[in-house]
XYZ file of C-alpha atoms in Angstrom:
541
model
C -70.351 -0.529 -178.997
C -67.983 -0.680 -181.544
C -68.649 -0.241 -185.262
C -68.186 -3.577 -187.169
C -65.016 -3.758 -189.212
C -66.170 -5.615 -191.999
C -69.443 -4.440 -193.896
C -70.449 -6.457 -196.926
C -72.666 -4.893 -199.696
C -74.232 -7.375 -201.932
C -75.466 -5.503 -205.362
C -77.512 -7.152 -207.877
C -75.884 -7.969 -210.826
C -77.500 -7.697 -214.549
C -79.874 -10.415 -215.762
C -78.110 -13.333 -216.311
C -74.843 -12.819 -214.671
C -73.576 -14.201 -211.288
C -73.712 -12.088 -208.354
C -70.675 -10.192 -206.826
C -69.915 -9.280 -203.508
C -67.908 -6.079 -202.887
C -66.197 -5.917 -199.215
C -64.840 -2.698 -197.616
C -62.896 -2.966 -194.715
C -62.490 -0.089 -192.303
C -59.230 0.049 -190.257
C -59.968 3.683 -188.885
C -60.940 2.342 -185.417
C -57.799 -0.261 -185.345
C -55.661 2.847 -185.962
C -57.377 5.236 -183.515
C -57.157 2.493 -180.763
C -53.127 1.817 -181.537
C -52.707 5.643 -181.694
C -54.537 6.419 -178.255
C -52.578 3.425 -176.611
C -49.242 4.923 -178.024
C -50.189 8.692 -177.067
C -51.129 7.431 -173.616
C -47.931 5.441 -172.876
C -45.728 8.291 -174.046
C -47.145 10.899 -172.019
C -46.544 8.545 -168.835
C -42.981 8.264 -170.103
C -42.775 11.930 -170.729
C -43.555 12.494 -167.011
C -40.641 10.885 -165.515
C -38.069 11.682 -168.458
C -37.158 14.668 -166.478
C -36.050 12.553 -163.571
C -33.400 10.835 -165.556
C -29.528 10.827 -164.504
C -27.473 12.743 -161.784
C -28.899 16.265 -162.745
C -32.549 14.997 -162.976
C -35.594 16.806 -161.080
C -37.276 15.325 -158.666
C -41.206 14.911 -157.897
C -43.325 15.616 -155.461
C -46.113 13.329 -154.729
C -49.097 14.328 -152.682
C -51.162 11.247 -152.288
C -55.279 11.025 -151.327
C -54.293 10.825 -147.507
C -52.317 13.810 -147.246
C -49.008 11.733 -147.701
C -46.001 13.847 -149.298
C -43.121 11.748 -150.992
C -40.127 13.519 -152.636
C -38.302 11.245 -155.090
C -36.815 10.771 -158.329
C -37.295 6.951 -158.702
C -39.271 5.951 -161.394
C -40.589 2.895 -160.077
C -42.125 4.716 -156.915
C -43.151 7.909 -159.079
C -44.958 5.901 -161.410
C -46.274 3.344 -158.484
C -47.969 6.306 -156.900
C -49.483 7.580 -160.011
C -53.218 7.477 -160.811
C -53.148 5.889 -164.303
C -56.237 4.807 -165.786
C -55.641 4.236 -169.310
C -55.251 0.311 -169.738
C -51.804 0.561 -171.917
C -50.373 3.530 -169.701
C -50.565 0.956 -167.121
C -48.106 -1.257 -169.108
C -45.674 1.248 -168.194
C -46.053 1.193 -164.769
C -45.737 -2.595 -164.716
C -42.820 -2.271 -167.109
C -41.064 -0.145 -164.210
C -41.711 -2.553 -161.627
C -40.523 -5.456 -163.656
C -37.238 -3.770 -164.198
C -37.385 -2.701 -160.344
C -37.694 -6.766 -159.938
C -35.041 -7.776 -162.367
C -32.344 -5.405 -161.640
C -33.618 -2.946 -159.206
C -31.796 -0.106 -160.697
C -32.878 1.744 -164.322
C -36.608 1.978 -163.756
C -36.672 5.572 -165.146
C -34.350 4.628 -168.085
C -36.354 1.413 -169.174
C -39.519 3.768 -169.432
C -37.775 6.645 -171.177
C -36.342 4.009 -174.009
C -39.965 2.627 -173.932
C -41.376 5.958 -174.803
C -38.654 6.837 -177.399
C -39.555 3.382 -179.058
C -43.603 4.151 -179.475
C -42.578 7.363 -180.828
C -40.195 5.999 -183.605
C -43.173 3.174 -184.086
C -45.617 6.201 -184.721
C -43.804 7.057 -187.556
C -43.338 3.605 -188.733
C -46.837 2.977 -188.875
C -47.768 6.496 -190.498
C -45.477 5.099 -193.491
C -47.626 1.976 -193.706
C -45.393 -0.735 -192.369
C -47.546 -3.162 -190.510
C -47.268 -3.478 -186.768
C -46.461 -7.296 -186.960
C -43.378 -6.479 -189.020
C -42.583 -3.676 -186.592
C -43.007 -6.127 -183.316
C -40.605 -8.648 -185.026
C -37.905 -6.273 -186.188
C -37.722 -4.915 -182.769
C -37.299 -8.507 -181.211
C -34.674 -9.070 -183.640
C -32.887 -5.675 -182.708
C -33.274 -5.912 -178.956
C -31.378 -9.628 -178.887
C -28.886 -7.656 -181.199
C -28.644 -5.109 -178.799
C -27.931 -7.373 -175.907
C -25.116 -9.142 -177.684
C -23.546 -5.750 -178.496
C -23.770 -4.929 -174.719
C -21.998 -8.133 -173.607
C -19.253 -7.735 -176.036
C -18.732 -4.256 -174.313
C -18.731 -5.565 -171.048
C -15.937 -5.920 -168.658
C -15.853 -8.924 -166.047
C -15.780 -8.152 -162.221
C -14.692 -10.246 -159.341
C -16.552 -9.943 -155.919
C -12.968 -9.506 -154.549
C -12.846 -6.487 -156.557
C -14.634 -4.071 -153.720
C -13.343 -0.889 -155.368
C -15.464 -1.984 -158.842
C -18.563 -2.896 -156.612
C -18.227 0.138 -154.954
C -18.123 2.371 -157.950
C -21.370 0.897 -159.603
C -23.174 1.414 -156.329
C -21.813 4.927 -156.170
C -23.511 5.552 -159.738
C -26.700 4.379 -158.949
C -26.747 6.855 -155.982
C -25.618 9.549 -157.607
C -29.138 10.230 -159.291
C -30.747 10.095 -156.062
C -31.912 13.081 -153.603
C -29.445 11.666 -151.128
C -26.668 11.620 -153.500
C -24.200 13.647 -151.220
C -24.197 10.708 -149.042
C -22.880 8.236 -151.779
C -19.433 8.106 -150.101
C -20.929 6.401 -147.064
C -24.223 4.583 -148.518
C -22.176 2.796 -151.508
C -19.454 0.656 -149.536
C -22.162 0.022 -146.740
C -24.202 -1.370 -149.629
C -21.451 -3.655 -150.733
C -20.600 -4.842 -147.538
C -24.120 -5.583 -146.687
C -24.544 -7.586 -149.919
C -21.342 -9.502 -149.558
C -21.685 -10.468 -146.036
C -25.052 -12.187 -146.861
C -23.628 -14.169 -149.729
C -23.919 -17.948 -149.227
C -20.480 -19.873 -150.570
C -22.854 -22.658 -151.560
C -24.814 -20.599 -153.688
C -22.773 -17.637 -154.735
C -24.663 -16.207 -157.592
C -27.747 -15.942 -155.516
C -28.299 -13.063 -153.150
C -31.817 -12.667 -151.084
C -32.314 -8.868 -150.214
C -34.788 -10.222 -147.396
C -31.528 -11.120 -145.389
C -30.609 -7.494 -145.070
C -33.106 -5.691 -142.821
C -33.401 -1.874 -143.079
C -34.223 -0.309 -139.679
C -35.461 3.388 -140.086
C -35.038 5.871 -137.112
C -35.904 9.484 -137.215
C -33.273 11.840 -135.881
C -29.688 12.795 -136.940
C -28.742 13.000 -140.412
C -28.079 10.244 -143.132
C -24.522 10.413 -142.033
C -25.308 8.525 -138.950
C -26.646 5.683 -140.869
C -24.630 2.371 -139.502
C -24.109 -1.484 -140.755
C -24.828 -3.553 -137.544
C -23.626 -6.902 -137.381
C -26.338 -8.438 -135.645
C -30.185 -7.439 -134.732
C -31.662 -3.900 -134.682
C -35.169 -3.186 -133.029
C -36.977 -0.019 -133.552
C -38.536 0.005 -130.025
C -37.837 0.181 -126.511
C -37.249 -2.547 -123.872
C -40.082 -3.161 -121.611
C -39.303 -0.550 -118.388
C -42.047 -1.861 -116.145
C -41.026 -2.270 -112.481
C -37.377 -1.281 -113.414
C -36.920 -4.026 -116.221
C -33.360 -4.244 -117.481
C -31.881 -2.530 -120.388
C -28.475 -4.037 -120.775
C -27.790 -7.741 -120.234
C -24.101 -9.598 -121.307
C -23.897 -13.113 -122.281
C -27.648 -13.300 -123.154
C -29.521 -16.306 -123.641
C -32.272 -15.161 -125.827
C -36.026 -16.695 -126.263
C -38.160 -16.261 -129.403
C -41.752 -16.846 -127.951
C -45.047 -16.815 -130.097
C -47.611 -17.397 -127.025
C -48.638 -15.109 -124.339
C -47.572 -14.450 -120.599
C -50.730 -13.472 -119.379
C -53.665 -15.231 -117.663
C -55.630 -17.653 -119.861
C -58.975 -16.577 -121.401
C -61.976 -18.625 -122.963
C -62.386 -19.183 -126.629
C -65.572 -17.446 -126.766
C -66.516 -13.887 -125.640
C -68.022 -13.923 -122.103
C -68.009 -12.078 -118.829
C -67.586 -13.475 -115.341
C -69.598 -12.224 -112.405
C -67.792 -12.259 -109.069
C -69.836 -12.247 -106.091
C -67.706 -11.743 -103.339
C -64.062 -10.699 -102.574
C -62.640 -14.164 -101.617
C -63.682 -15.673 -105.045
C -61.943 -12.535 -106.722
C -59.000 -13.239 -104.404
C -59.097 -16.553 -105.686
C -58.737 -15.806 -109.261
C -56.279 -13.198 -108.896
C -54.124 -16.012 -106.929
C -54.785 -18.183 -109.666
C -53.669 -16.036 -112.255
C -50.209 -14.935 -110.187
C -49.586 -18.834 -110.001
C -50.227 -19.334 -113.558
C -47.852 -16.517 -114.761
C -45.225 -17.618 -111.911
C -45.144 -21.070 -113.172
C -44.610 -19.869 -116.812
C -41.764 -17.503 -115.841
C -40.221 -20.328 -113.572
C -40.058 -22.639 -116.702
C -38.425 -19.918 -118.774
C -35.808 -19.048 -116.062
C -34.951 -22.617 -115.253
C -33.584 -22.810 -118.877
C -31.190 -19.957 -117.997
C -32.924 -17.441 -120.485
C -32.581 -13.668 -119.803
C -33.897 -12.095 -122.862
C -37.354 -12.450 -123.991
C -38.438 -11.115 -127.669
C -42.314 -11.675 -127.609
C -44.436 -11.699 -130.796
C -47.141 -9.386 -130.890
C -50.593 -10.917 -130.059
C -53.799 -10.053 -132.410
C -56.261 -12.062 -129.992
C -55.007 -10.427 -126.460
C -52.236 -8.862 -124.624
C -49.110 -10.868 -125.191
C -47.693 -9.908 -121.603
C -49.509 -7.889 -118.869
C -48.543 -5.574 -116.067
C -48.373 -8.113 -113.710
C -46.228 -10.705 -115.866
C -43.810 -7.757 -116.626
C -43.451 -7.103 -112.873
C -42.405 -10.811 -112.725
C -40.370 -10.879 -115.738
C -38.188 -7.980 -113.991
C -37.822 -9.609 -110.632
C -36.529 -12.693 -112.215
C -33.948 -10.513 -114.416
C -35.350 -11.129 -117.675
C -35.244 -8.483 -120.426
C -38.527 -8.083 -122.350
C -38.633 -6.570 -125.960
C -42.531 -7.044 -126.719
C -44.618 -6.578 -129.997
C -42.212 -7.933 -132.293
C -43.990 -8.049 -135.724
C -45.164 -11.593 -137.074
C -43.441 -10.988 -140.350
C -39.879 -10.170 -138.510
C -39.881 -13.559 -136.867
C -38.281 -15.284 -139.657
C -35.577 -12.817 -140.291
C -34.972 -12.722 -136.155
C -34.431 -16.782 -135.797
C -32.473 -16.887 -138.818
C -29.963 -14.080 -137.454
C -29.989 -15.927 -133.870
C -29.695 -19.079 -135.120
C -32.682 -20.358 -132.832
C -36.213 -21.612 -133.168
C -39.341 -19.777 -132.516
C -41.238 -21.173 -129.489
C -44.992 -21.501 -129.714
C -45.700 -23.072 -126.502
C -44.381 -22.603 -123.213
C -44.281 -26.536 -122.716
C -41.887 -26.700 -125.732
C -39.241 -24.022 -123.862
C -36.048 -25.504 -123.746
C -32.458 -24.576 -123.643
C -31.632 -25.820 -127.131
C -34.135 -23.673 -128.870
C -32.471 -20.265 -127.504
C -30.198 -17.844 -129.472
C -26.891 -16.624 -127.743
C -25.271 -13.310 -127.833
C -22.540 -11.315 -126.074
C -24.722 -8.142 -125.581
C -28.287 -7.098 -125.790
C -28.775 -3.279 -124.926
C -31.254 -0.221 -125.331
C -29.334 2.596 -127.035
C -30.646 6.075 -126.331
C -30.555 8.214 -129.677
C -31.014 11.530 -128.144
C -34.442 12.978 -129.321
C -34.733 10.310 -131.765
C -36.074 8.013 -129.195
C -34.440 4.441 -128.493
C -33.306 1.422 -130.128
C -32.362 -2.186 -128.932
C -29.187 -3.736 -130.438
C -28.049 -7.266 -130.204
C -24.420 -7.774 -131.098
C -21.742 -10.594 -130.851
C -24.429 -13.410 -131.665
C -22.759 -16.806 -131.857
C -23.151 -18.945 -134.974
C -24.975 -15.930 -136.672
C -27.045 -16.547 -139.809
C -25.992 -14.813 -142.736
C -27.788 -11.798 -142.505
C -27.293 -8.215 -141.305
C -29.297 -4.871 -140.454
C -28.852 -1.429 -141.589
C -29.838 1.263 -139.117
C -30.782 4.081 -141.241
C -31.020 7.841 -139.817
C -32.703 10.998 -141.412
C -33.503 14.500 -140.166
C -37.362 13.935 -141.447
C -39.391 11.262 -142.901
C -39.031 12.514 -146.508
C -35.181 11.984 -146.202
C -35.506 9.072 -144.258
C -37.818 7.450 -146.839
C -35.709 8.362 -149.695
C -32.660 7.288 -148.095
C -34.024 4.029 -147.661
C -35.448 3.788 -151.266
C -31.851 4.837 -152.646
C -30.115 2.249 -150.300
C -32.661 -0.268 -151.729
C -31.074 0.571 -155.376
C -27.485 0.379 -154.311
C -28.435 -3.106 -152.780
C -29.996 -4.053 -156.307
C -27.077 -2.999 -158.073
C -24.486 -4.928 -155.975
C -27.179 -8.141 -156.297
C -27.033 -7.595 -160.015
C -22.963 -7.703 -160.176
C -23.143 -10.857 -157.901
C -25.831 -12.413 -160.384
C -23.815 -11.423 -163.532
C -20.582 -10.348 -162.755
C -19.981 -7.556 -165.807
C -19.712 -4.134 -165.682
C -20.495 -1.577 -168.238
C -19.953 2.285 -168.588
C -22.629 4.608 -167.797
C -23.249 8.112 -168.746
C -25.123 7.169 -172.029
C -22.001 5.615 -173.494
C -23.590 1.995 -174.205
C -26.601 3.782 -176.000
C -24.878 5.701 -178.205
C -22.543 2.566 -179.233
C -25.734 0.668 -179.587
C -27.391 3.029 -181.937
C -24.049 3.094 -183.909
C -23.662 -0.178 -184.104
C -27.326 -0.924 -184.997
C -27.660 1.684 -187.634
C -24.715 -0.174 -189.449
C -26.201 -3.476 -189.020
C -29.625 -2.106 -190.395
C -27.935 -1.090 -193.607
C -27.182 -4.664 -194.386
C -30.759 -5.598 -193.630
C -33.262 -6.064 -196.442
C -36.720 -4.529 -197.057
C -38.807 -3.039 -193.957
C -36.907 -4.791 -191.374
C -33.988 -2.444 -192.187
C -36.064 0.623 -191.634
C -37.435 -0.624 -188.189
C -34.211 -1.389 -186.854
C -32.630 1.955 -187.931
C -35.691 3.297 -185.742
C -34.680 1.079 -182.939
C -31.042 2.529 -183.217
C -32.410 6.349 -183.391
C -34.593 5.638 -180.445
C -31.910 4.593 -178.292
C -30.276 7.906 -178.318
C -32.999 9.390 -176.081
C -30.980 8.477 -172.980
C -27.971 10.627 -173.714
C -30.076 13.264 -175.026
C -32.275 13.581 -171.914
C -29.029 13.188 -169.561
C -27.838 16.288 -171.463
C -30.959 18.055 -171.663
C -31.521 17.459 -167.757
C -27.882 18.723 -166.994
C -28.616 22.111 -168.615
C -26.394 21.005 -171.803
C -26.904 21.569 -175.571
C -28.254 18.033 -176.233
C -27.952 18.340 -179.859
C -24.372 19.326 -179.948
C -23.485 16.765 -177.195
C -25.164 13.737 -178.792
C -23.687 14.778 -182.229
C -20.292 14.981 -180.446
C -20.890 11.810 -178.996
C -21.640 10.019 -182.223
C -18.304 11.399 -183.795
C -16.152 10.060 -180.985
C -17.845 6.520 -180.837
C -17.084 6.392 -184.828
C -13.507 6.831 -184.202
C -13.605 3.889 -181.651
C -14.000 5.599 -178.195
C -16.701 2.890 -177.332
C -16.341 4.332 -173.255
C -16.960 7.795 -174.327
C -20.117 9.088 -172.670
C -21.744 12.187 -170.990
C -19.890 13.443 -167.784
C -22.748 15.584 -166.132
C -20.747 16.746 -163.233
C -18.009 18.509 -165.593
C -20.802 19.414 -168.228
C -18.688 17.857 -170.892
C -17.909 14.367 -172.954
C -15.135 12.392 -171.329
C -14.125 8.684 -171.231
C -16.770 7.469 -168.608
C -14.832 4.679 -167.364
C -11.834 6.556 -166.161
C -14.499 8.841 -164.097
C -15.791 6.057 -162.310
C -19.470 6.137 -163.866
C -20.051 2.383 -164.097
C -23.167 0.089 -163.585
C -23.945 -3.698 -164.042
C -24.581 -5.152 -167.051
C -27.689 -6.450 -166.298
C -29.553 -3.233 -165.600
C -28.807 -2.226 -169.301
C -29.827 -5.589 -171.068
C -32.723 -6.116 -168.902
C -33.911 -2.269 -169.503
C -33.740 -2.813 -173.415
C -35.486 -6.291 -173.198
C -38.252 -5.201 -171.057
C -38.723 -1.818 -172.917
C -39.027 -3.853 -176.059
C -41.174 -6.320 -175.131
C -43.734 -3.891 -173.772
C -43.638 -1.619 -177.114
C -44.379 -5.034 -179.197
C -47.408 -5.843 -176.662
C -48.860 -2.325 -176.986
C -48.325 -2.421 -180.966
C -50.343 -5.756 -181.028
C -53.521 -4.275 -179.802
C -56.060 -3.240 -182.075
C -59.109 -3.105 -180.022
C -60.521 -2.332 -176.723
C -63.133 -4.209 -175.399
C -64.988 -3.244 -172.201
C -66.669 -5.798 -170.338
C -69.702 -4.333 -167.882
């Protein structure tokens, strides 16, 4: 139990005088809780700080079940970390929030939050009340967003080069950065192909399906205008592996003999009864296949069944004889994407199997990928929905997973530009400019507010400082030179980590969406304000 915060000690006054009460307020516990929260959150921020930027280090994460992950994606690192302290968990949630809003900048947002908390420690030790600090940080973050918006450059979706540049910037800090020339245009084309002209500012990334297939290298990654399945065609009884002018049915029922609803066994006493049962089963399956064949359907996508086998050897045999290609074990959560792509309807019962519910494609074929196994590709789909598929290849599972995560970040960056069509320089340029302008603004503010805004401005310098540090440069000399160049009006000057010097970062094509920077600052400030306002931890058992 916590010791009581307020202790009243009444003392008896002299005879004839009224009694007075002295009150002693113990703030030590409140300070201890606040300091421990800040220290825990800072530890989490420092853990991912070395992963920031193109020259950032990677983390090897070993999970309890023996899985190994190599990544420098902030959201993935924090998500896999075992964080127990409640306030430190805020930073994990903060990284997830940035991932949802912008998709990129998940490391940046945590690093900024850690730097703000460090500044808050010095402000608290100076005797400034947490509420004053919190309010000042809120004002500073609003001003910061205004400054960033004023710096931003408008971009059009028709300007493909600018979109590719911003996707490349997101990929340059990843493990698979050497493949950015392939993945960046692929990400741009994927997002632009699913943009609906009626809702031009909304992109649903669920309309882009990423299929991972082991084997080959990341260079073999390709964009497929159609559907890709990471599975084989059913080869029972010499089933088809290539169908032209395909009529595709997506079914959610089983092509197998019916079973009772309750668990029971049937005892067969002689062979004639067994023969009757088998004959009935054959007739039942044949009746279903005849109805399917009558519609002209020649490709079946069968949803995986959780109750019993979706198909049996017998039904596969008859389907093969009827010249119908079968792709079985389609996952339940893929059905919506498949039907949207094929512009068809899922069929839940054989009685509802009609020609108007089928999808049409020029070609369905099984493709061998050498040692990587086989995939099924559906191309030339008629009236195809606004979806696309990406087949990602990789030499091992670690590279494959990281390529998928990197591609997701690139897709999110392009999505940000569709939502908010403004670009901003990268390489620490916006943070230094913010720091300079907020520092100047702090001088005209009165009282404690000016101190707090000045601290906010200083905290933002952590981004260029860390970029320089991770690139093996002299961070103090680099940040000092950056300040000097920005004071002379060169607002797009940033750190070129490839050349190891300060250059105009726009000319180097290092750009990022405005939304990534604005959401990082807003979310980090909100998280820090919440941690500041906590003065006690109550454990309920």
